GROMACS .gro file of C-alpha atoms in nm:
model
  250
    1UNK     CA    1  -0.491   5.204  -1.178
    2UNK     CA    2  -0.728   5.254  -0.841
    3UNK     CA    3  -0.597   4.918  -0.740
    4UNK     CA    4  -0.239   4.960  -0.757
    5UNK     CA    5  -0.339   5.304  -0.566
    6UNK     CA    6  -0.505   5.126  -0.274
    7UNK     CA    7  -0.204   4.863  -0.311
    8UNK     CA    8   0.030   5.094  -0.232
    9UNK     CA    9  -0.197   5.325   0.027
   10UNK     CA   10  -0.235   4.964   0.254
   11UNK     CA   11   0.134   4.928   0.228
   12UNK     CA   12   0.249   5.265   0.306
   13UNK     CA   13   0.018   5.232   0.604
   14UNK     CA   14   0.174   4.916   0.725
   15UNK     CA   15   0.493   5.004   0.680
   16UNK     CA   16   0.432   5.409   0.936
   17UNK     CA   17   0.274   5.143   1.184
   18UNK     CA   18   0.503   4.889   1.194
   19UNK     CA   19   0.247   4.601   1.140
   20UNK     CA   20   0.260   4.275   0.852
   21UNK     CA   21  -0.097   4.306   0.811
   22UNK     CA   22  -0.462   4.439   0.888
   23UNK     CA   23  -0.830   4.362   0.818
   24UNK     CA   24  -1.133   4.591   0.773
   25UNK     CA   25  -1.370   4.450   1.035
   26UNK     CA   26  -1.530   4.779   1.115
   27UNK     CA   27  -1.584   5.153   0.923
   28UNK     CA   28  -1.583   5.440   1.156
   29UNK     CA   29  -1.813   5.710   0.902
   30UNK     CA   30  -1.858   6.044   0.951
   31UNK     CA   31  -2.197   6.194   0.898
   32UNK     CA   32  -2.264   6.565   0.720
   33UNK     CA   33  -2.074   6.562   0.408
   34UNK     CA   34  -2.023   6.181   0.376
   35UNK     CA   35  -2.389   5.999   0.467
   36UNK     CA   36  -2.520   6.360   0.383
   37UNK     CA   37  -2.491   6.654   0.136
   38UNK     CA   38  -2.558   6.896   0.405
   39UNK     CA   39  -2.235   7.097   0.458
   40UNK     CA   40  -2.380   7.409   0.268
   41UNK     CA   41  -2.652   7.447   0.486
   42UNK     CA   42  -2.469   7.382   0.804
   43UNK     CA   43  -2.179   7.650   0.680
   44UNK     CA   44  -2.487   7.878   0.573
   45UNK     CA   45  -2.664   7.810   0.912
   46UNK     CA   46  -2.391   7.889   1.125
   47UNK     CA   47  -2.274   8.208   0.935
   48UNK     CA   48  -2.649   8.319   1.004
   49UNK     CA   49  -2.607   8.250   1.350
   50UNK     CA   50  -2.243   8.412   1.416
   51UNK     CA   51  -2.231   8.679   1.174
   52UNK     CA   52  -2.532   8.920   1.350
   53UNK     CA   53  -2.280   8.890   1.661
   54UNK     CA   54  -2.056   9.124   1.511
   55UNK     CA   55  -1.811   8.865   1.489
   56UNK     CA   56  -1.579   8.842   1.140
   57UNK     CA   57  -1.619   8.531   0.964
   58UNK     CA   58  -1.700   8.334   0.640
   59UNK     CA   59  -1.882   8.042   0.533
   60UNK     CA   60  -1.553   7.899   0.421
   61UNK     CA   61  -1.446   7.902   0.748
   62UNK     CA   62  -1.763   7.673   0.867
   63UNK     CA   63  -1.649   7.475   0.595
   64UNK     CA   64  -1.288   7.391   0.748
   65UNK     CA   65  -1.458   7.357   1.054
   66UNK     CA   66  -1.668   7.058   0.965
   67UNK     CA   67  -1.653   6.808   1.224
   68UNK     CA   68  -1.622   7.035   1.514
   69UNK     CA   69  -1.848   7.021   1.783
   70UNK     CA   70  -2.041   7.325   1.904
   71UNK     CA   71  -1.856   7.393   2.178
   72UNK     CA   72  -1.514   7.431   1.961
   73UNK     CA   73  -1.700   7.578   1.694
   74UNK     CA   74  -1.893   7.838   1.903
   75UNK     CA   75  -1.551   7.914   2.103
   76UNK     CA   76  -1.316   7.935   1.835
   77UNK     CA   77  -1.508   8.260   1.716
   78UNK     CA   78  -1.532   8.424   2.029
   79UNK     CA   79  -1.160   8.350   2.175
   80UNK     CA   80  -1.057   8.515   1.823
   81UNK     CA   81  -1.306   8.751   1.866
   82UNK     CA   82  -1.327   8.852   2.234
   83UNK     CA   83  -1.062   8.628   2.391
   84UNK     CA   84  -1.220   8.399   2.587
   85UNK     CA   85  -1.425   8.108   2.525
   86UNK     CA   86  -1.855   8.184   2.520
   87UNK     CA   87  -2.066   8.128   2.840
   88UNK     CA   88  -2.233   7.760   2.879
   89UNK     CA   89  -2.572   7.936   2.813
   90UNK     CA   90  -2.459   8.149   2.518
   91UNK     CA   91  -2.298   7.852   2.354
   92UNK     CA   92  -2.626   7.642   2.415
   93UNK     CA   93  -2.873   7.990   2.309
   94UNK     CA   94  -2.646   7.996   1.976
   95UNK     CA   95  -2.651   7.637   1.886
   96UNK     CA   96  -3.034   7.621   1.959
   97UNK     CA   97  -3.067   7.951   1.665
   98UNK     CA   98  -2.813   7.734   1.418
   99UNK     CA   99  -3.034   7.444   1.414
  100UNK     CA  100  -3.326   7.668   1.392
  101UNK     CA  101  -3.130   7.808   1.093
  102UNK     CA  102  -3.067   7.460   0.950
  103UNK     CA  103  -3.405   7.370   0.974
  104UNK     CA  104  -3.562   7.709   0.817
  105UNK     CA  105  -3.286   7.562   0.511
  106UNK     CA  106  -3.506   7.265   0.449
  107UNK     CA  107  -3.421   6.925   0.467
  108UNK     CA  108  -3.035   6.781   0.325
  109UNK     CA  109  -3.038   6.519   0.083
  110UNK     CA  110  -2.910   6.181   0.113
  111UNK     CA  111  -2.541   6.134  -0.037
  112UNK     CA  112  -2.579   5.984  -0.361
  113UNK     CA  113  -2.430   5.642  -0.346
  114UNK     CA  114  -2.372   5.654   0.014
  115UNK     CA  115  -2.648   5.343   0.059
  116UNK     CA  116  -2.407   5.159  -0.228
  117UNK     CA  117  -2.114   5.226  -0.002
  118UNK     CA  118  -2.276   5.127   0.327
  119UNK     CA  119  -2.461   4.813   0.169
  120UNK     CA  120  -2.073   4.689  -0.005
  121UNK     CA  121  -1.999   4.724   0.398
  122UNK     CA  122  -2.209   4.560   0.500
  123UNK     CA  123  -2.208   4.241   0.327
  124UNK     CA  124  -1.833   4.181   0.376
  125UNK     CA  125  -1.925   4.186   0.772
  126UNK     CA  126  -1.792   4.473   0.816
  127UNK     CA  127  -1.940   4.688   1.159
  128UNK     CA  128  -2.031   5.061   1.055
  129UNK     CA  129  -2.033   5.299   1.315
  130UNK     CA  130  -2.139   5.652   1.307
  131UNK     CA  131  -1.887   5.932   1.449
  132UNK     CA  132  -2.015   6.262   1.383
  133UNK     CA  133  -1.912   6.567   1.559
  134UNK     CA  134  -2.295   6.674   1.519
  135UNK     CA  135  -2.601   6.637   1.782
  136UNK     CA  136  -2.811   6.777   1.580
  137UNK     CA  137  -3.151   6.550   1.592
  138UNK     CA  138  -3.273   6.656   1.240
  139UNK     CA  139  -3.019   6.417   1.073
  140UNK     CA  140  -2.964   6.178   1.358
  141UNK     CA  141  -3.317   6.083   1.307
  142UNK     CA  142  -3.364   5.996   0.953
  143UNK     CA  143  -3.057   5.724   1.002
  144UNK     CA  144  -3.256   5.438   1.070
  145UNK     CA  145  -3.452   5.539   0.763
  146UNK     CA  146  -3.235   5.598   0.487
  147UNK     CA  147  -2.955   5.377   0.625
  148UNK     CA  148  -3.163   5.071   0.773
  149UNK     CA  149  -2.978   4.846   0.989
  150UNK     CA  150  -2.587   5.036   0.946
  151UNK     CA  151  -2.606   5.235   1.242
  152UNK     CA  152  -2.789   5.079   1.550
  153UNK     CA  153  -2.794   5.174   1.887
  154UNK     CA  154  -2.485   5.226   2.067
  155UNK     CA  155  -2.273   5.244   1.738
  156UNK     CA  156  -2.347   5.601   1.706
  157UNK     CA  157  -2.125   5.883   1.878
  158UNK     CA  158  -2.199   6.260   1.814
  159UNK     CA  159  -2.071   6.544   1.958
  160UNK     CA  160  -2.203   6.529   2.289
  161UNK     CA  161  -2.033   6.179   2.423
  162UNK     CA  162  -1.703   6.324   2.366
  163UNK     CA  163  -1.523   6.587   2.588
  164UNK     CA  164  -1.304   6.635   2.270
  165UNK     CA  165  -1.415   6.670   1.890
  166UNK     CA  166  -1.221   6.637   1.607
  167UNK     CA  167  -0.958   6.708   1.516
  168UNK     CA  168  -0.902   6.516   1.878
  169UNK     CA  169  -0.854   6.113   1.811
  170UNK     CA  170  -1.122   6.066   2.077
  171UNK     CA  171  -1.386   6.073   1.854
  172UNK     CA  172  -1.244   5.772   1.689
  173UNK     CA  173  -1.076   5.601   1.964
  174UNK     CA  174  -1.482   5.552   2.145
  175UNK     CA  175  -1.567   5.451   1.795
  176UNK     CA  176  -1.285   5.127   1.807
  177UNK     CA  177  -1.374   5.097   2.175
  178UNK     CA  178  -1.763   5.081   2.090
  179UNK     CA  179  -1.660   4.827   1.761
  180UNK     CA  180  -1.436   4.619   1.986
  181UNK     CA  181  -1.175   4.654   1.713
  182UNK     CA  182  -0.786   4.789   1.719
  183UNK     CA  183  -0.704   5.052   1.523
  184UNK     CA  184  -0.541   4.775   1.229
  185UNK     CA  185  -0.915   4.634   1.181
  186UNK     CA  186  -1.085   4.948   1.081
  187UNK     CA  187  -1.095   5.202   0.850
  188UNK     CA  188  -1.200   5.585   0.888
  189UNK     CA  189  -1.429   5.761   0.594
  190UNK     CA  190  -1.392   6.082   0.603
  191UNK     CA  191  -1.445   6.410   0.406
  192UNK     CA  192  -1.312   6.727   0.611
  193UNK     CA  193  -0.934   6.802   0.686
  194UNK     CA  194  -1.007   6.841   1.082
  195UNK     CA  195  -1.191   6.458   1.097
  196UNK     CA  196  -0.911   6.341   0.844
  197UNK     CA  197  -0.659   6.453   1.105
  198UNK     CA  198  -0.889   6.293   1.380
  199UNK     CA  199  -0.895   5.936   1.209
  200UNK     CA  200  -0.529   5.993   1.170
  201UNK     CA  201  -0.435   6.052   1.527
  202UNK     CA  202  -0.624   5.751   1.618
  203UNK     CA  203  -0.440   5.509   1.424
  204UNK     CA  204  -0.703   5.435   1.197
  205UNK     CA  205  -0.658   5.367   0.788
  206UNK     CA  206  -0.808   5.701   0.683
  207UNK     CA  207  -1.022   5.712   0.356
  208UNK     CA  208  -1.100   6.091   0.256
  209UNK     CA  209  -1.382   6.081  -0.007
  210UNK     CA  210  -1.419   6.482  -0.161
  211UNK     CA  211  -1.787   6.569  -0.167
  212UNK     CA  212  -1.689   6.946  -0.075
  213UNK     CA  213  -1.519   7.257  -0.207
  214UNK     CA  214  -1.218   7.144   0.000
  215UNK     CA  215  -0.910   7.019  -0.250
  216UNK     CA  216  -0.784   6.667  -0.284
  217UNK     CA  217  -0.422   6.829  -0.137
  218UNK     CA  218  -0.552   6.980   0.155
  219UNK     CA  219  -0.680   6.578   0.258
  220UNK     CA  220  -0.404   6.450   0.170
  221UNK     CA  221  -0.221   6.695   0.381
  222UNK     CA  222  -0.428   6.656   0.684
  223UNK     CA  223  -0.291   6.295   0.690
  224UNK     CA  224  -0.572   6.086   0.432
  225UNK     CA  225  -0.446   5.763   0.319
  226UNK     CA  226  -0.626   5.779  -0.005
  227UNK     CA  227  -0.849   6.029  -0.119
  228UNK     CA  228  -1.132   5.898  -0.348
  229UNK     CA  229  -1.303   6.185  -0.578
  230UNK     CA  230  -1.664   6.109  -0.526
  231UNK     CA  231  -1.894   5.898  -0.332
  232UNK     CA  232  -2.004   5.760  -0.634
  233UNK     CA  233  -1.642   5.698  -0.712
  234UNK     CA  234  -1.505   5.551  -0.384
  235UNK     CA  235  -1.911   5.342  -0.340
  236UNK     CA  236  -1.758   5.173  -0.683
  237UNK     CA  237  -1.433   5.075  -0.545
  238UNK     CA  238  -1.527   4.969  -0.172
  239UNK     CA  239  -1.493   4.566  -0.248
  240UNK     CA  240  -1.135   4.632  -0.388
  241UNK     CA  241  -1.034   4.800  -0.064
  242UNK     CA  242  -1.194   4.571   0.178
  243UNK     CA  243  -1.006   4.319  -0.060
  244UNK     CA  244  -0.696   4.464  -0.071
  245UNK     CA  245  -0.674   4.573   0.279
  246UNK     CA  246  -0.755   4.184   0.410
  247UNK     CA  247  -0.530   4.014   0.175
  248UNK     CA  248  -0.228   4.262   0.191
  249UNK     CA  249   0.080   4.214   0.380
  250UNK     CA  250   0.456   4.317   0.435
   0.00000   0.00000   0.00000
């Protein structure tokens, strides 16, 4: 059953960009909600930080929102809010009390089965590269710890190399350039409408994997290829992809 589903995924993804075939030599992977379960406390975080403003919002919205960098984050608020975008040194001030938020949350846990999915990568060849729409240092750091060896220096881009975040293909374009990869010889792994829609934009085979309260429809209608329930379920299933996507042709 999965592999007829990525069958047909690869195909219909051939056929909307015109090419006989692709290969997976690199994974463009986001980081909060994919290498990390810590979406709740960055939706908690920033609803501590905008809320006291005066400013409506929820932590659902924070939610939607993952993948954003601060700048679009912070400014999305106050243009609804106040019309206009927030001052350099407000937007900086604010971001500086969300990570102070994030950190008084205590430290996010490791994705379960992310290390299977990056370690399957890995040994078919395949170059991972880190695009996150986050600078935030607390996470950046453990990397090299809990993911040894996937994401050396420069194959990480966060929110501050881009002049554009997701849902902007930029994001994702840097990560082919820094790869040295088309879009055909990569894949996106995603979990958040806004970087689904990112990965998209770029050209890029986009894999949504649902490790949040978002519904499998709402990836699939921000543009996913195939949307895998779990980590644990797409970390099982990451040789038949790589397979299928290698092997496949029109």
């Amino acid at each position: 059953m999965i592999m007829s589903k990525i069958k047909e995924a690869v195909k219909r993804y051939l056929e909307r960009h015109g090419c006989t075939s692709m290969q997976c030599r690199a994974a463009l992977i986001d980081m909060d909600g994919v290498l990390y379960d810590s979406m709740p406390h960055h939706a908690e975080a920033w609803y501590r930080t905008i809320a006291p403003l005066g400013i409506a919002c929820t932590r659902e919205d924070f939610f939607l929102l993952e993948g954003s960098t601060r700048t679009r984050t912070i400014n999305m608020f106050f243009n609804r809010e106040y019309g206009h975008d927030a001052p350099e040194e407000v937007s900086l001030a604010l971001y500086e009390e969300k990570v102070r938020q994030v950190r008084a949350l205590g430290e996010a846990s490791r994705r379960p089965a992310a290390d299977k999915m990056i370690a399957s990568l890995l040994a078919h060849d395949v170059r991972t590269v880190l695009v996150t729409g986050s600078s935030q240092g607390t996470l950046l750091e453990l990397l090299d710890t809990d993911y040894p060896r996937a994401f050396n220096m420069p194959y990480r881009i966060t929110g501050e190399d881009v002049k554009h975040g997701k849902p902007s293909p930029e994001p994702y374009l840097m990560g082919l350039q820094r790869a040295g990869v088309e879009s055909h010889e990569a894949i996106v792994i995603e979990n958040a409408p806004l970087g689904v829609q990112a990965g998209v934009a770029a050209g890029v085979f986009t894999v949504a994997v649902n490790t949040g309260p978002i519904s499998a429809t709402a990836l699939y209608d921000a543009g996913a290829d195939i949307v895998f329930d779990s980590m644990p379920h797409f970390a099982e299933h990451v040789d038949e992809l790589i397979e299928v996507i290698n092997t496949i042709g029109l």
